[in-house]
PDB file of C-alpha atoms and ligand atoms in Angstrom:
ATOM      1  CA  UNK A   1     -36.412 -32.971  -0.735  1.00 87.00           C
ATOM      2  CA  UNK A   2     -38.576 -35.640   0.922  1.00 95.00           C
ATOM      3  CA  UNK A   3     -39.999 -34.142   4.591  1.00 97.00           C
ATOM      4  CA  UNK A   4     -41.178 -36.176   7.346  1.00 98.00           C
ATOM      5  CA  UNK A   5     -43.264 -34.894  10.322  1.00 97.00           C
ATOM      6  CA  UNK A   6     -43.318 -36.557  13.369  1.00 97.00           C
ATOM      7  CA  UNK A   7     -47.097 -37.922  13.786  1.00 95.00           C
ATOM      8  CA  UNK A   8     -46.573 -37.227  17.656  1.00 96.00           C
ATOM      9  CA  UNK A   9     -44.791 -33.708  17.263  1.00 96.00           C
ATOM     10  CA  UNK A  10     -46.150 -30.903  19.247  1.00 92.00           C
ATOM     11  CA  UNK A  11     -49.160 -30.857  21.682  1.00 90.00           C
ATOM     12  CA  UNK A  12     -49.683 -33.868  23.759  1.00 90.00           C
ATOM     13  CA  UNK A  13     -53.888 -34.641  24.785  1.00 91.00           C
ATOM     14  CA  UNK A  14     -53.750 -32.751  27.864  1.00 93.00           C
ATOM     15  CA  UNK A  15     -52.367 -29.646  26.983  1.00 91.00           C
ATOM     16  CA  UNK A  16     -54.270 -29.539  23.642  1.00 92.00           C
ATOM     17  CA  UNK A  17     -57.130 -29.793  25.966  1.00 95.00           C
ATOM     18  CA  UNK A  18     -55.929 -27.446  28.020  1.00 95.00           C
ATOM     19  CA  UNK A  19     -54.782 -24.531  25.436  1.00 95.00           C
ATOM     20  CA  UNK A  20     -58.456 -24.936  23.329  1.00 95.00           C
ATOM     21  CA  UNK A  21     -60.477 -24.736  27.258  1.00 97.00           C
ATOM     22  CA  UNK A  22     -58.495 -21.055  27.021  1.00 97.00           C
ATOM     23  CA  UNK A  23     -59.583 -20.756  23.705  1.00 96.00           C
ATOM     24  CA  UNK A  24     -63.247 -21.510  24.730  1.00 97.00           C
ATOM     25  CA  UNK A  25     -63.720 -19.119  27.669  1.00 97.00           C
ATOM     26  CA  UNK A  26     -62.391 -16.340  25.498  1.00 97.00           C
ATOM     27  CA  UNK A  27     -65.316 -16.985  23.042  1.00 97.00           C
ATOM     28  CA  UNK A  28     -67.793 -18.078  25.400  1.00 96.00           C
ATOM     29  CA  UNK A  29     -67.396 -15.277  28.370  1.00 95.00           C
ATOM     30  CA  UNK A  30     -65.854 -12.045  26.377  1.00 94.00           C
ATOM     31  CA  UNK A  31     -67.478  -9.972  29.498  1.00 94.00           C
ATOM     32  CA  UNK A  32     -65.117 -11.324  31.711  1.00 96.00           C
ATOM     33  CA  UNK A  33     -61.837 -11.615  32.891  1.00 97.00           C
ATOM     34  CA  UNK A  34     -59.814 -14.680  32.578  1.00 98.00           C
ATOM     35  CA  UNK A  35     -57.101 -15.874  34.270  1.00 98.00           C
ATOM     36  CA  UNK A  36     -54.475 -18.622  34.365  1.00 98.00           C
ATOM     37  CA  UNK A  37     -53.016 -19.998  37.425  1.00 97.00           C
ATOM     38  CA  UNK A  38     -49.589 -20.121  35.769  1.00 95.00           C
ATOM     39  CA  UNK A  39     -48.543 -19.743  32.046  1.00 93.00           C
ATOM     40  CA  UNK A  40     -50.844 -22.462  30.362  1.00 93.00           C
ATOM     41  CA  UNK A  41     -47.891 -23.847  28.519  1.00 86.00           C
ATOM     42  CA  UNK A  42     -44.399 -22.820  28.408  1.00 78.00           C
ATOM     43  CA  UNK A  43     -44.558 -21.488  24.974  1.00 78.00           C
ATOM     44  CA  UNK A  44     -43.912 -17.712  24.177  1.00 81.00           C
ATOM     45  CA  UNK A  45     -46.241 -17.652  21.009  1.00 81.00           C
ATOM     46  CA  UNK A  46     -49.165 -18.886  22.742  1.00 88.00           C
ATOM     47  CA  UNK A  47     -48.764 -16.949  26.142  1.00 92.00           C
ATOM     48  CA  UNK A  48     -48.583 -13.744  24.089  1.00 93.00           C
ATOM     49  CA  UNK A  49     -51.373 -14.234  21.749  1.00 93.00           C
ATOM     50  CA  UNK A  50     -53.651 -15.228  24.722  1.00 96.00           C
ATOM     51  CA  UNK A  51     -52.494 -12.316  26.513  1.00 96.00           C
ATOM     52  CA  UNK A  52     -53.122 -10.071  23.391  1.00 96.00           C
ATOM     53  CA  UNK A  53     -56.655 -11.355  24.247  1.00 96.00           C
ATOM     54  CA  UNK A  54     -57.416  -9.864  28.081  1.00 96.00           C
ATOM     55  CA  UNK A  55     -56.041 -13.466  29.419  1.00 97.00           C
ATOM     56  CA  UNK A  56     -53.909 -12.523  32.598  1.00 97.00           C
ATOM     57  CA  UNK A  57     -51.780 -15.111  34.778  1.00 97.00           C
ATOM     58  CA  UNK A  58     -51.749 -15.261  38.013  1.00 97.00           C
ATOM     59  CA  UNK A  59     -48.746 -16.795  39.848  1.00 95.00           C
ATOM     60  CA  UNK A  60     -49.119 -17.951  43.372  1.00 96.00           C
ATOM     61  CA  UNK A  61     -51.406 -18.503  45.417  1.00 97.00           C
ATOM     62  CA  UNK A  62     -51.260 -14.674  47.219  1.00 97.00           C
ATOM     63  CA  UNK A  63     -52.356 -13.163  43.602  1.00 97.00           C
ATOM     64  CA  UNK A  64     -55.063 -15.688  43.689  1.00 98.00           C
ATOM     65  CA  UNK A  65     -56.578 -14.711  46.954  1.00 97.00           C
ATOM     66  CA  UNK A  66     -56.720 -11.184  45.524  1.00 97.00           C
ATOM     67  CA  UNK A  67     -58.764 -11.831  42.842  1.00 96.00           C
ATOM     68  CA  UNK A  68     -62.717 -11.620  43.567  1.00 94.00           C
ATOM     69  CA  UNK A  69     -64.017 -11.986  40.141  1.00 95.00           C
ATOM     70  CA  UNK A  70     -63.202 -13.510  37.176  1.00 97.00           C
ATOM     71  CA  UNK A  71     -62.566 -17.189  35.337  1.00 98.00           C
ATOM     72  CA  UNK A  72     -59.467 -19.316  37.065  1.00 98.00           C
ATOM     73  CA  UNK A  73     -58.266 -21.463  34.420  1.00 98.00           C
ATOM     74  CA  UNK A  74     -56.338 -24.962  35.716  1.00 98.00           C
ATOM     75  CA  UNK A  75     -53.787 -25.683  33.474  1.00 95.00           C
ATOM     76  CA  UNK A  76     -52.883 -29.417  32.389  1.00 94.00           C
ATOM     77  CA  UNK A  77     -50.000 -29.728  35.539  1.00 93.00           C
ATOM     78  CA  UNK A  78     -53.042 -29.557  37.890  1.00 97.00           C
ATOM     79  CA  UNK A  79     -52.909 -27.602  40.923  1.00 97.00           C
ATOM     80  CA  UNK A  80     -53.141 -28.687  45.053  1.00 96.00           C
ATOM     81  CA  UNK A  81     -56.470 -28.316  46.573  1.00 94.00           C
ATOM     82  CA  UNK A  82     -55.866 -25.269  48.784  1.00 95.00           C
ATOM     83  CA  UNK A  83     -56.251 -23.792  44.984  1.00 97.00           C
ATOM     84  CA  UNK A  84     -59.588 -25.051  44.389  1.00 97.00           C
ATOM     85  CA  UNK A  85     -60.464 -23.659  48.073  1.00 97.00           C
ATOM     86  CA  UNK A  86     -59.204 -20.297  47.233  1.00 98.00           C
ATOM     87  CA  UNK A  87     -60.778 -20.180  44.217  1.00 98.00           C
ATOM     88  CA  UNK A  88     -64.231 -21.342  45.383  1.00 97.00           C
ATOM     89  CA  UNK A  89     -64.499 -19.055  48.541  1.00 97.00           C
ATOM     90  CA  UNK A  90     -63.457 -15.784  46.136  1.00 97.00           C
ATOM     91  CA  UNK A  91     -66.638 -17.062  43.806  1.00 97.00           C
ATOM     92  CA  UNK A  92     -64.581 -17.335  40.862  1.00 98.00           C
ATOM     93  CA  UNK A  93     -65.302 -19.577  38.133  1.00 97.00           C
ATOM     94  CA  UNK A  94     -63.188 -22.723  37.929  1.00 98.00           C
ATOM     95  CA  UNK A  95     -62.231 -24.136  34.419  1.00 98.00           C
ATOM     96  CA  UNK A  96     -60.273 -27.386  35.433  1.00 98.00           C
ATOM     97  CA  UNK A  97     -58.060 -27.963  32.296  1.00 97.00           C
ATOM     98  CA  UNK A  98     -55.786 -30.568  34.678  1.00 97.00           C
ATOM     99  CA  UNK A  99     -54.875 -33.605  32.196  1.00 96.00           C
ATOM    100  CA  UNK A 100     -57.040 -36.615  33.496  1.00 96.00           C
ATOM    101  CA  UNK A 101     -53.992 -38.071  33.727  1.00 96.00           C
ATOM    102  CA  UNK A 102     -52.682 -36.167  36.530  1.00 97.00           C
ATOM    103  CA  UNK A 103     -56.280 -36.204  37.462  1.00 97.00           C
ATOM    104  CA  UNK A 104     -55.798 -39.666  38.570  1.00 97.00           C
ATOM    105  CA  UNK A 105     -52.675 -39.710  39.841  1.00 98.00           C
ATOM    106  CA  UNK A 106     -54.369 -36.869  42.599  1.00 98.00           C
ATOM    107  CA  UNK A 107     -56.916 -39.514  43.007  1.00 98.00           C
ATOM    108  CA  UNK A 108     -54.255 -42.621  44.051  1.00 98.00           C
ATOM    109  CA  UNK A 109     -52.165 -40.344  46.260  1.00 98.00           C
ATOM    110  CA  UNK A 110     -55.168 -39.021  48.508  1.00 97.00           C
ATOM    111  CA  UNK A 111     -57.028 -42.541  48.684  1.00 97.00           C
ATOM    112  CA  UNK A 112     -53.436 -43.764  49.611  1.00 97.00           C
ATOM    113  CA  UNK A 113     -52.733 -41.564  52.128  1.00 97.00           C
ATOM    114  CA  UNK A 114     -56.364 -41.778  53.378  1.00 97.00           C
ATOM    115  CA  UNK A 115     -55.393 -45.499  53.462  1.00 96.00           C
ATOM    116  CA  UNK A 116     -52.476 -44.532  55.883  1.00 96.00           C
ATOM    117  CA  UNK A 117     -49.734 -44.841  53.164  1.00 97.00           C
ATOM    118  CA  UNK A 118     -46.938 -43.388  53.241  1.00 97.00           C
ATOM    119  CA  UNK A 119     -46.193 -41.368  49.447  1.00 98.00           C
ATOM    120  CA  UNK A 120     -43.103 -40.893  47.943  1.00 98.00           C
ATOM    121  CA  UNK A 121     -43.447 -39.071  44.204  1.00 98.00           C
ATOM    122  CA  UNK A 122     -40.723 -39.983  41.970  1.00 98.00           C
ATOM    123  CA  UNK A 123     -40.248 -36.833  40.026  1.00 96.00           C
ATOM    124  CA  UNK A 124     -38.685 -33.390  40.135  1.00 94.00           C
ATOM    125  CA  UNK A 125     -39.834 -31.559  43.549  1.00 96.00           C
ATOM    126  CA  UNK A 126     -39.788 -28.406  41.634  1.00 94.00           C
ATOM    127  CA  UNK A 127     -42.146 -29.100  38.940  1.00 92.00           C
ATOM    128  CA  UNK A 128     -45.242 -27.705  39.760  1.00 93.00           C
ATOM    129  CA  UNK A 129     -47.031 -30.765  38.735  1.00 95.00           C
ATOM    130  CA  UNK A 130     -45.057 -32.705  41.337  1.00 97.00           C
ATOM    131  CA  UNK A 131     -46.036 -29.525  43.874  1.00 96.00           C
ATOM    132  CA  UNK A 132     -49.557 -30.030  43.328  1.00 97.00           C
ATOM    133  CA  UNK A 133     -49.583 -34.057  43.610  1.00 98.00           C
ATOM    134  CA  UNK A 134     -48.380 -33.493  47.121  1.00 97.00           C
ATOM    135  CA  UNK A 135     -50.644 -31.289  47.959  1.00 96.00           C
ATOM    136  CA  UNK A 136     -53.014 -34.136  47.571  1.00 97.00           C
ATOM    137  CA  UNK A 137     -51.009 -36.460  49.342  1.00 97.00           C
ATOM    138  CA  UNK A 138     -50.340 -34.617  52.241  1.00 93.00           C
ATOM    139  CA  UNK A 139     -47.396 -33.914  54.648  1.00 94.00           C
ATOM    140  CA  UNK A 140     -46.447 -37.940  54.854  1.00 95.00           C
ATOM    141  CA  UNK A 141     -44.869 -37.311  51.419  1.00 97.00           C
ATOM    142  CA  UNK A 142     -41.323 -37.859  50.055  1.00 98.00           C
ATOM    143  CA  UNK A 143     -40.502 -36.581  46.851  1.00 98.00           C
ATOM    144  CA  UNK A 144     -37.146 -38.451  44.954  1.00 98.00           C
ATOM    145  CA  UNK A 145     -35.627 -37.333  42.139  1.00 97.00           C
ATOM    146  CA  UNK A 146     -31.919 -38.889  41.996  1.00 97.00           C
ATOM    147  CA  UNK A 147     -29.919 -41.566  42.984  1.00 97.00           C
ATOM    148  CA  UNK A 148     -28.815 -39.514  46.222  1.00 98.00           C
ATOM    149  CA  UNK A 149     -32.141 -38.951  47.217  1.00 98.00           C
ATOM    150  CA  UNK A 150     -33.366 -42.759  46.327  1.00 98.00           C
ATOM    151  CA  UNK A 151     -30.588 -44.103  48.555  1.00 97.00           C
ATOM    152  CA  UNK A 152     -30.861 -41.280  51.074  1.00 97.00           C
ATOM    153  CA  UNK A 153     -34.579 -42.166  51.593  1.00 96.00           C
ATOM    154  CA  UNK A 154     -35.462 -44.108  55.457  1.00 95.00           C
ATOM    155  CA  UNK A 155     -38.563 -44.032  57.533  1.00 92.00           C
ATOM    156  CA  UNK A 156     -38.093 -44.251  61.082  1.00 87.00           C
ATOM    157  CA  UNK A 157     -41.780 -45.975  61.514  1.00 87.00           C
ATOM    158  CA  UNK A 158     -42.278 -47.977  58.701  1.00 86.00           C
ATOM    159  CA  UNK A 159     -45.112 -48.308  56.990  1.00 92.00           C
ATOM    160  CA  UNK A 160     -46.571 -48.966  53.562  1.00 96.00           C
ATOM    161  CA  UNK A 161     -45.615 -47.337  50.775  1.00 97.00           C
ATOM    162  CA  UNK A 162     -47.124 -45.848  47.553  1.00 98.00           C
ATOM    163  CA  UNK A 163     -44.964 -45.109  45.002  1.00 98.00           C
ATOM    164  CA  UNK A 164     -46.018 -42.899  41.765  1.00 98.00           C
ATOM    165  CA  UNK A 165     -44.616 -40.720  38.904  1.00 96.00           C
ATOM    166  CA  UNK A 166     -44.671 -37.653  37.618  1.00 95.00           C
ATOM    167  CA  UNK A 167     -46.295 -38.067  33.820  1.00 92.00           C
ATOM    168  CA  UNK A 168     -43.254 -36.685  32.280  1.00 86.00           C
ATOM    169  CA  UNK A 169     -40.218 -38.677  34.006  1.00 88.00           C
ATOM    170  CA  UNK A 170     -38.370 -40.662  32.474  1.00 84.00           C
ATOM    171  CA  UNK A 171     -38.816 -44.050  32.430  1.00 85.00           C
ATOM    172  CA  UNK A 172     -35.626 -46.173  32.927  1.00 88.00           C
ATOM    173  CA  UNK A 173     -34.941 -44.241  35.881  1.00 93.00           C
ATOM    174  CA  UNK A 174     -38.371 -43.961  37.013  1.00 95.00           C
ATOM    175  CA  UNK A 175     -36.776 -48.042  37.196  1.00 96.00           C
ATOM    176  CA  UNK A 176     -34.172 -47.618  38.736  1.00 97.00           C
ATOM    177  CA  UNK A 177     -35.063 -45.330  41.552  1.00 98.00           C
ATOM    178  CA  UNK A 178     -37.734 -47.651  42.461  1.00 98.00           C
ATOM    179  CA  UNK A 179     -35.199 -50.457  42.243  1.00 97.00           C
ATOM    180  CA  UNK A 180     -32.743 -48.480  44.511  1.00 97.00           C
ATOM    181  CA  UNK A 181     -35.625 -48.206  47.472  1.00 97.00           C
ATOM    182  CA  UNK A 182     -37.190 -51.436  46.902  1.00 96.00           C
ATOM    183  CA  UNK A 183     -33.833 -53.389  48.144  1.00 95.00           C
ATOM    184  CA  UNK A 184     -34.610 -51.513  51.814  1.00 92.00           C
ATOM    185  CA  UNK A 185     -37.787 -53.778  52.213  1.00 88.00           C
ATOM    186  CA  UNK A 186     -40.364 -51.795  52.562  1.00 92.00           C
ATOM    187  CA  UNK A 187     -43.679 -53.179  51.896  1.00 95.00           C
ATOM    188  CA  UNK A 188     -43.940 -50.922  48.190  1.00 96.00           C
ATOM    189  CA  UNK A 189     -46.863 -50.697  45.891  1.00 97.00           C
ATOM    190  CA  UNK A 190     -45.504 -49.269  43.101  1.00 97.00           C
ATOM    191  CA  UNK A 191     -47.787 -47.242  40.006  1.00 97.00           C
ATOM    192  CA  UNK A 192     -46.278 -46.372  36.872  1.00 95.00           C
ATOM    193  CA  UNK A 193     -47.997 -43.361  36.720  1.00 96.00           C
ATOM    194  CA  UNK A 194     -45.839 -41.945  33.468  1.00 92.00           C
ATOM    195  CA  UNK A 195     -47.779 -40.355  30.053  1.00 91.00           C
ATOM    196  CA  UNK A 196     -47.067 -42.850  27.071  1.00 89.00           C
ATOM    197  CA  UNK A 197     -47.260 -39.141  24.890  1.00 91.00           C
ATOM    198  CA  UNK A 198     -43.643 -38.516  25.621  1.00 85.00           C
ATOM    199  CA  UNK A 199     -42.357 -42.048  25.457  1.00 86.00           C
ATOM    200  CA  UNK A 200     -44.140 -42.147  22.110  1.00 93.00           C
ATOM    201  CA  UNK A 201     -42.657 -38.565  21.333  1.00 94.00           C
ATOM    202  CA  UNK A 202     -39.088 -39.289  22.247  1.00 92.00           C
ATOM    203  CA  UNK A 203     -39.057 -42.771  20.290  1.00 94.00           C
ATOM    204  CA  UNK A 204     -40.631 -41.861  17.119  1.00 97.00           C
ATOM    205  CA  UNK A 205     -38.256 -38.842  17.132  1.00 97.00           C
ATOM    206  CA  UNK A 206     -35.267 -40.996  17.822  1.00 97.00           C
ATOM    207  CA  UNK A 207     -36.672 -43.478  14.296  1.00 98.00           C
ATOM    208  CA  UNK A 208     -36.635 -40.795  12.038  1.00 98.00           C
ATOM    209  CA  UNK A 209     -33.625 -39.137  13.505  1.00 98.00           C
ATOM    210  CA  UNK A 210     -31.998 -42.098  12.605  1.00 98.00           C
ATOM    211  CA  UNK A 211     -33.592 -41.991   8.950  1.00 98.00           C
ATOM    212  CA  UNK A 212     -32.723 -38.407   7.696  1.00 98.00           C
ATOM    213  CA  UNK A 213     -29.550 -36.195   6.807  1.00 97.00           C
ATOM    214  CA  UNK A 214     -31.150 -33.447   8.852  1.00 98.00           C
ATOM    215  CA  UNK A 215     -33.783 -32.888  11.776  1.00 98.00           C
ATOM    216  CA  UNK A 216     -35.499 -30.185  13.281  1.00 98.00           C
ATOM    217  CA  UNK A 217     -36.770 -29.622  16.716  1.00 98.00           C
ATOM    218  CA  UNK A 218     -38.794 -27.315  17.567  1.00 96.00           C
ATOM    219  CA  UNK A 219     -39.361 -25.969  21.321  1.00 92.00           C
ATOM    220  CA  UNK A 220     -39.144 -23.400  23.681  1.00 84.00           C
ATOM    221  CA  UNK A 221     -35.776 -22.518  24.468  1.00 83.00           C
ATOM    222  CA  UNK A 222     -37.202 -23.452  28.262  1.00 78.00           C
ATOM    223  CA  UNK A 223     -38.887 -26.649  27.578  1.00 80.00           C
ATOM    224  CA  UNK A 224     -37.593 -29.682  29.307  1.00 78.00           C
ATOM    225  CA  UNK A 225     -39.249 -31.584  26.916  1.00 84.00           C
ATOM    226  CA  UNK A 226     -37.924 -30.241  24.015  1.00 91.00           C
ATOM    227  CA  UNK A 227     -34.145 -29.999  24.892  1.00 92.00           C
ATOM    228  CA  UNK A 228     -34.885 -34.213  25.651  1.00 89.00           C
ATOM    229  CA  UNK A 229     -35.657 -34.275  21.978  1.00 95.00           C
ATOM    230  CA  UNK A 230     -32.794 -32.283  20.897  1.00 97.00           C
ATOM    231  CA  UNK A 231     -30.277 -34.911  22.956  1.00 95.00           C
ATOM    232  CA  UNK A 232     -32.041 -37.808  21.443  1.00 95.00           C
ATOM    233  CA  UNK A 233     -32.142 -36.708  18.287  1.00 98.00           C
ATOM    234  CA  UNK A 234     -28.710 -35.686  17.600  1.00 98.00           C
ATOM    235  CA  UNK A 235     -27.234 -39.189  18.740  1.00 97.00           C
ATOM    236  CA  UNK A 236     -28.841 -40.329  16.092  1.00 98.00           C
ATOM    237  CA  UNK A 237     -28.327 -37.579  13.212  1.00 98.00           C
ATOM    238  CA  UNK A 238     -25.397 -34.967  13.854  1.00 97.00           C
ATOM    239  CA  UNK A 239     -27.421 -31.939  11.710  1.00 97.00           C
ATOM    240  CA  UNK A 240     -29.557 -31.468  14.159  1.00 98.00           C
ATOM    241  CA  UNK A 241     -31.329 -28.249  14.796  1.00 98.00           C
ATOM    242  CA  UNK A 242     -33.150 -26.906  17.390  1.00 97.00           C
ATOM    243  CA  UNK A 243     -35.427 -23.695  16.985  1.00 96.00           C
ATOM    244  CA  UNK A 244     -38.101 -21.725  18.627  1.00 92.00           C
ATOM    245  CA  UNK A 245     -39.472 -21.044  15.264  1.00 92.00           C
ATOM    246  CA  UNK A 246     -39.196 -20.479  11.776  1.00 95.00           C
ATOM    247  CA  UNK A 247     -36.822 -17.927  11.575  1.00 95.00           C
ATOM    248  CA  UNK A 248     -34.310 -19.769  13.901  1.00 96.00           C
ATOM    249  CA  UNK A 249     -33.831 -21.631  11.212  1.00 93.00           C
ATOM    250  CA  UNK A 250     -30.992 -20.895   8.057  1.00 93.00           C
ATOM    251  CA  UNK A 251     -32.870 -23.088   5.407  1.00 93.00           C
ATOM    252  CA  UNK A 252     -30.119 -22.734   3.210  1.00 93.00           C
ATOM    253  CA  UNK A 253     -28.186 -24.925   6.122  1.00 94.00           C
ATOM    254  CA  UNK A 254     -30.417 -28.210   4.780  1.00 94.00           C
ATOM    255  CA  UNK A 255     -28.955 -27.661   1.234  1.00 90.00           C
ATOM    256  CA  UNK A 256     -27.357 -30.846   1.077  1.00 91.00           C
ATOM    257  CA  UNK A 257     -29.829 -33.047   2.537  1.00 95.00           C
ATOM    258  CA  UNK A 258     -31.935 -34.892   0.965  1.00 95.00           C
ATOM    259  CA  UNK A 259     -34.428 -36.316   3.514  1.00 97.00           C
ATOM    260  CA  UNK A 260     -35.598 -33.985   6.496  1.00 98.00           C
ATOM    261  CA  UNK A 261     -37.075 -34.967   9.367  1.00 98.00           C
ATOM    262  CA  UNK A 262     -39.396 -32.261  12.008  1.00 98.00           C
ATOM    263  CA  UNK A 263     -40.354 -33.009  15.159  1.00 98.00           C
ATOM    264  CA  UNK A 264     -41.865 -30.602  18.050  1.00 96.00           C
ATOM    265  CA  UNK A 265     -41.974 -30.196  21.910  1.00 92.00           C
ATOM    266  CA  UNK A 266     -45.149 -30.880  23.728  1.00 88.00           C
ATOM    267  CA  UNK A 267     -45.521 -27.254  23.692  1.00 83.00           C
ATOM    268  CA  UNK A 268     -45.475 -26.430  20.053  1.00 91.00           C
ATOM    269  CA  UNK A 269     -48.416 -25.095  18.322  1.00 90.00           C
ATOM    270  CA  UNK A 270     -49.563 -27.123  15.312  1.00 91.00           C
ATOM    271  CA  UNK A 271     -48.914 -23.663  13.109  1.00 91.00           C
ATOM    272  CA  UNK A 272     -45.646 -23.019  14.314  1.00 93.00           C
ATOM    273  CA  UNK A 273     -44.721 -26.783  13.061  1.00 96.00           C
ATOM    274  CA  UNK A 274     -47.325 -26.432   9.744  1.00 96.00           C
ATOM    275  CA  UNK A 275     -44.711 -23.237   9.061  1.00 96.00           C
ATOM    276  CA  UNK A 276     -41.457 -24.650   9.061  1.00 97.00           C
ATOM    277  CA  UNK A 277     -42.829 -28.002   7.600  1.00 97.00           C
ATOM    278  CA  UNK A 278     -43.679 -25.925   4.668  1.00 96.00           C
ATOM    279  CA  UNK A 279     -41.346 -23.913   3.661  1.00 95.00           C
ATOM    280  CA  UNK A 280     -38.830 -26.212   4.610  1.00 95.00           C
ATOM    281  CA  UNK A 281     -40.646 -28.486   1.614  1.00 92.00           C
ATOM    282  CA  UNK A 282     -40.806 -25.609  -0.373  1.00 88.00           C
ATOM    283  CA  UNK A 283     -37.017 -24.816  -0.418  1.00 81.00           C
TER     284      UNK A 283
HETATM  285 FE1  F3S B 301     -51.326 -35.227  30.120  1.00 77.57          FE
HETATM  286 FE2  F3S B 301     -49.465 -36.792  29.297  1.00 77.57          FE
HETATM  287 FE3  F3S B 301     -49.682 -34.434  28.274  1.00 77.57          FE
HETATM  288  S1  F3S B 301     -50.073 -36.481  31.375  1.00 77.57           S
HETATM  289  S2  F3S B 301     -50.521 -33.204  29.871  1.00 77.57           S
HETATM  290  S3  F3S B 301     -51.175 -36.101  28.093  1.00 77.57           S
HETATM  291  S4  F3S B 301     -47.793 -35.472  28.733  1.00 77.57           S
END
């Protein structure tokens, strides 16, 4: 049976980055306590093993303000500064594990709206990478998301406007939003802010897809990301599975393929997808 691995399954740059900073503190500081503000990535295994290891989360800002000692570990979504304030007037230690990506889009939206800009974020108000962009961009900050809200969308002052991304949205309606509110005339600067990792992801996934008799996604059952795959990927191949891990998964299902292809979530440990890449190669 041939096998082929995505080359862009599993953890994107940031939250490899962010996952082996966790790693680091745990080796580096085993005196002290460790947190996360928020899971570091939505990903069962990982959260458990870390906690296994004296790393606690902490999940709002109330928690934080509790805390007096310790390490406060950013995760790759980033965080709004009132955070970073908290943080810094309790004394903790600050590991900043936000992906320079989102980095940078904190750095447009406050220089924007220092600039007198109005922002509107083009992403999913909920996401807490979203939450903590507008926490850098202040209270003159519109957040769309759908066609309602696109259409919806009117300032009674106008002014100019900034318009970015959230890194994981997707990018034909990224277009088409900004299409929608571009036709009222506003005077629009408009920064495609979106990650290449999970255009590259999604596409490569959709090529072999295309190219095998089965494929196998692995994700959390949670992961946005992942259930994206899954839809792309069985247009293009109808034995498609999706599984957390390993034992999700009823090799004897694949008995009639001949080619197999993996891919993985952004979320996905390399030795969850080493593990099913192996044995499904070995069966
Ligand atoms: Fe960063 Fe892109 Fe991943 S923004 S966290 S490298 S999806």
């Amino acid at each position: 049976m041939e096998v082929i691995v995505a080359e862009t399954a599993g953890f994107c740059f940031g939250v490899k980055r962010a996952v082996d900073k966790v790693y680091e503190q745990i080796k580096e500081s085993p005196n002290e306590k460790i947190y996360t503000y928020g899971p570091i990535i939505h990903n069962e295994e990982v959260v458990g093993d870390l906690e296994k290891k004296g790393v606690s989360i902490i999940n709002s800002k109330e928690e934080l303000k509790m805390l007096k000692k310790g390490i406060i570990i950013i995760r790759s979504h980033g965080v709004d500064k009132e955070v970073y304030d908290i943080a810094n007037s309790n004394n903790l230690k600050i590991v900043d594990a936000t992906c320079p990506f989102v980095l940078k889009i904190h750095k447009i939206v406050e220089k924007e709206k220092n600039n007198g800009s109005h922002i509107i974020i083009i992403g999913n108000s909920n996401h807490p990478e979203v939450q903590g962009i507008k926490g850098w961009s202040g209270e003159d900050t519109t957040v769309i998301g759908n066609e309602e809200e696109a259409r919806n969308f009117s300032m009674e002052k106008p002014k100019k406007i900034c318009i970015v991304s959230q890194t994981t949205f997707n990018y034909n309606k990224f277009k088409y939003l900004v299409e929608i509110i571009s036709k009222k005339r506003y005077d629009i600067n408009v920064l495609d802010t979106i990650c290449n990792a999970t255009h590259e992801r999604q596409a490569e996934a959709k090529k072999i897809a295309a190219n095998v008799d089965s494929m196998i996604v692995i994700g959390g059952k949670n992961s946005s990301n992942t259930q994206k795959l899954y839809e792309i990927c069985s247009k293009e191949c109808s034995s498609t599975y999706y599984i957390q891990t390993l034992e999700d998964m009823n090799l004897c299902e694949l008995q009639s393929s001949s080619c197999v292809g993996i891919t993985a979530g952004a979320s996905t440990p390399n030795y969850i997808i080493e593990e099913v890449h192996n044995n499904v190669r070995k069966f």
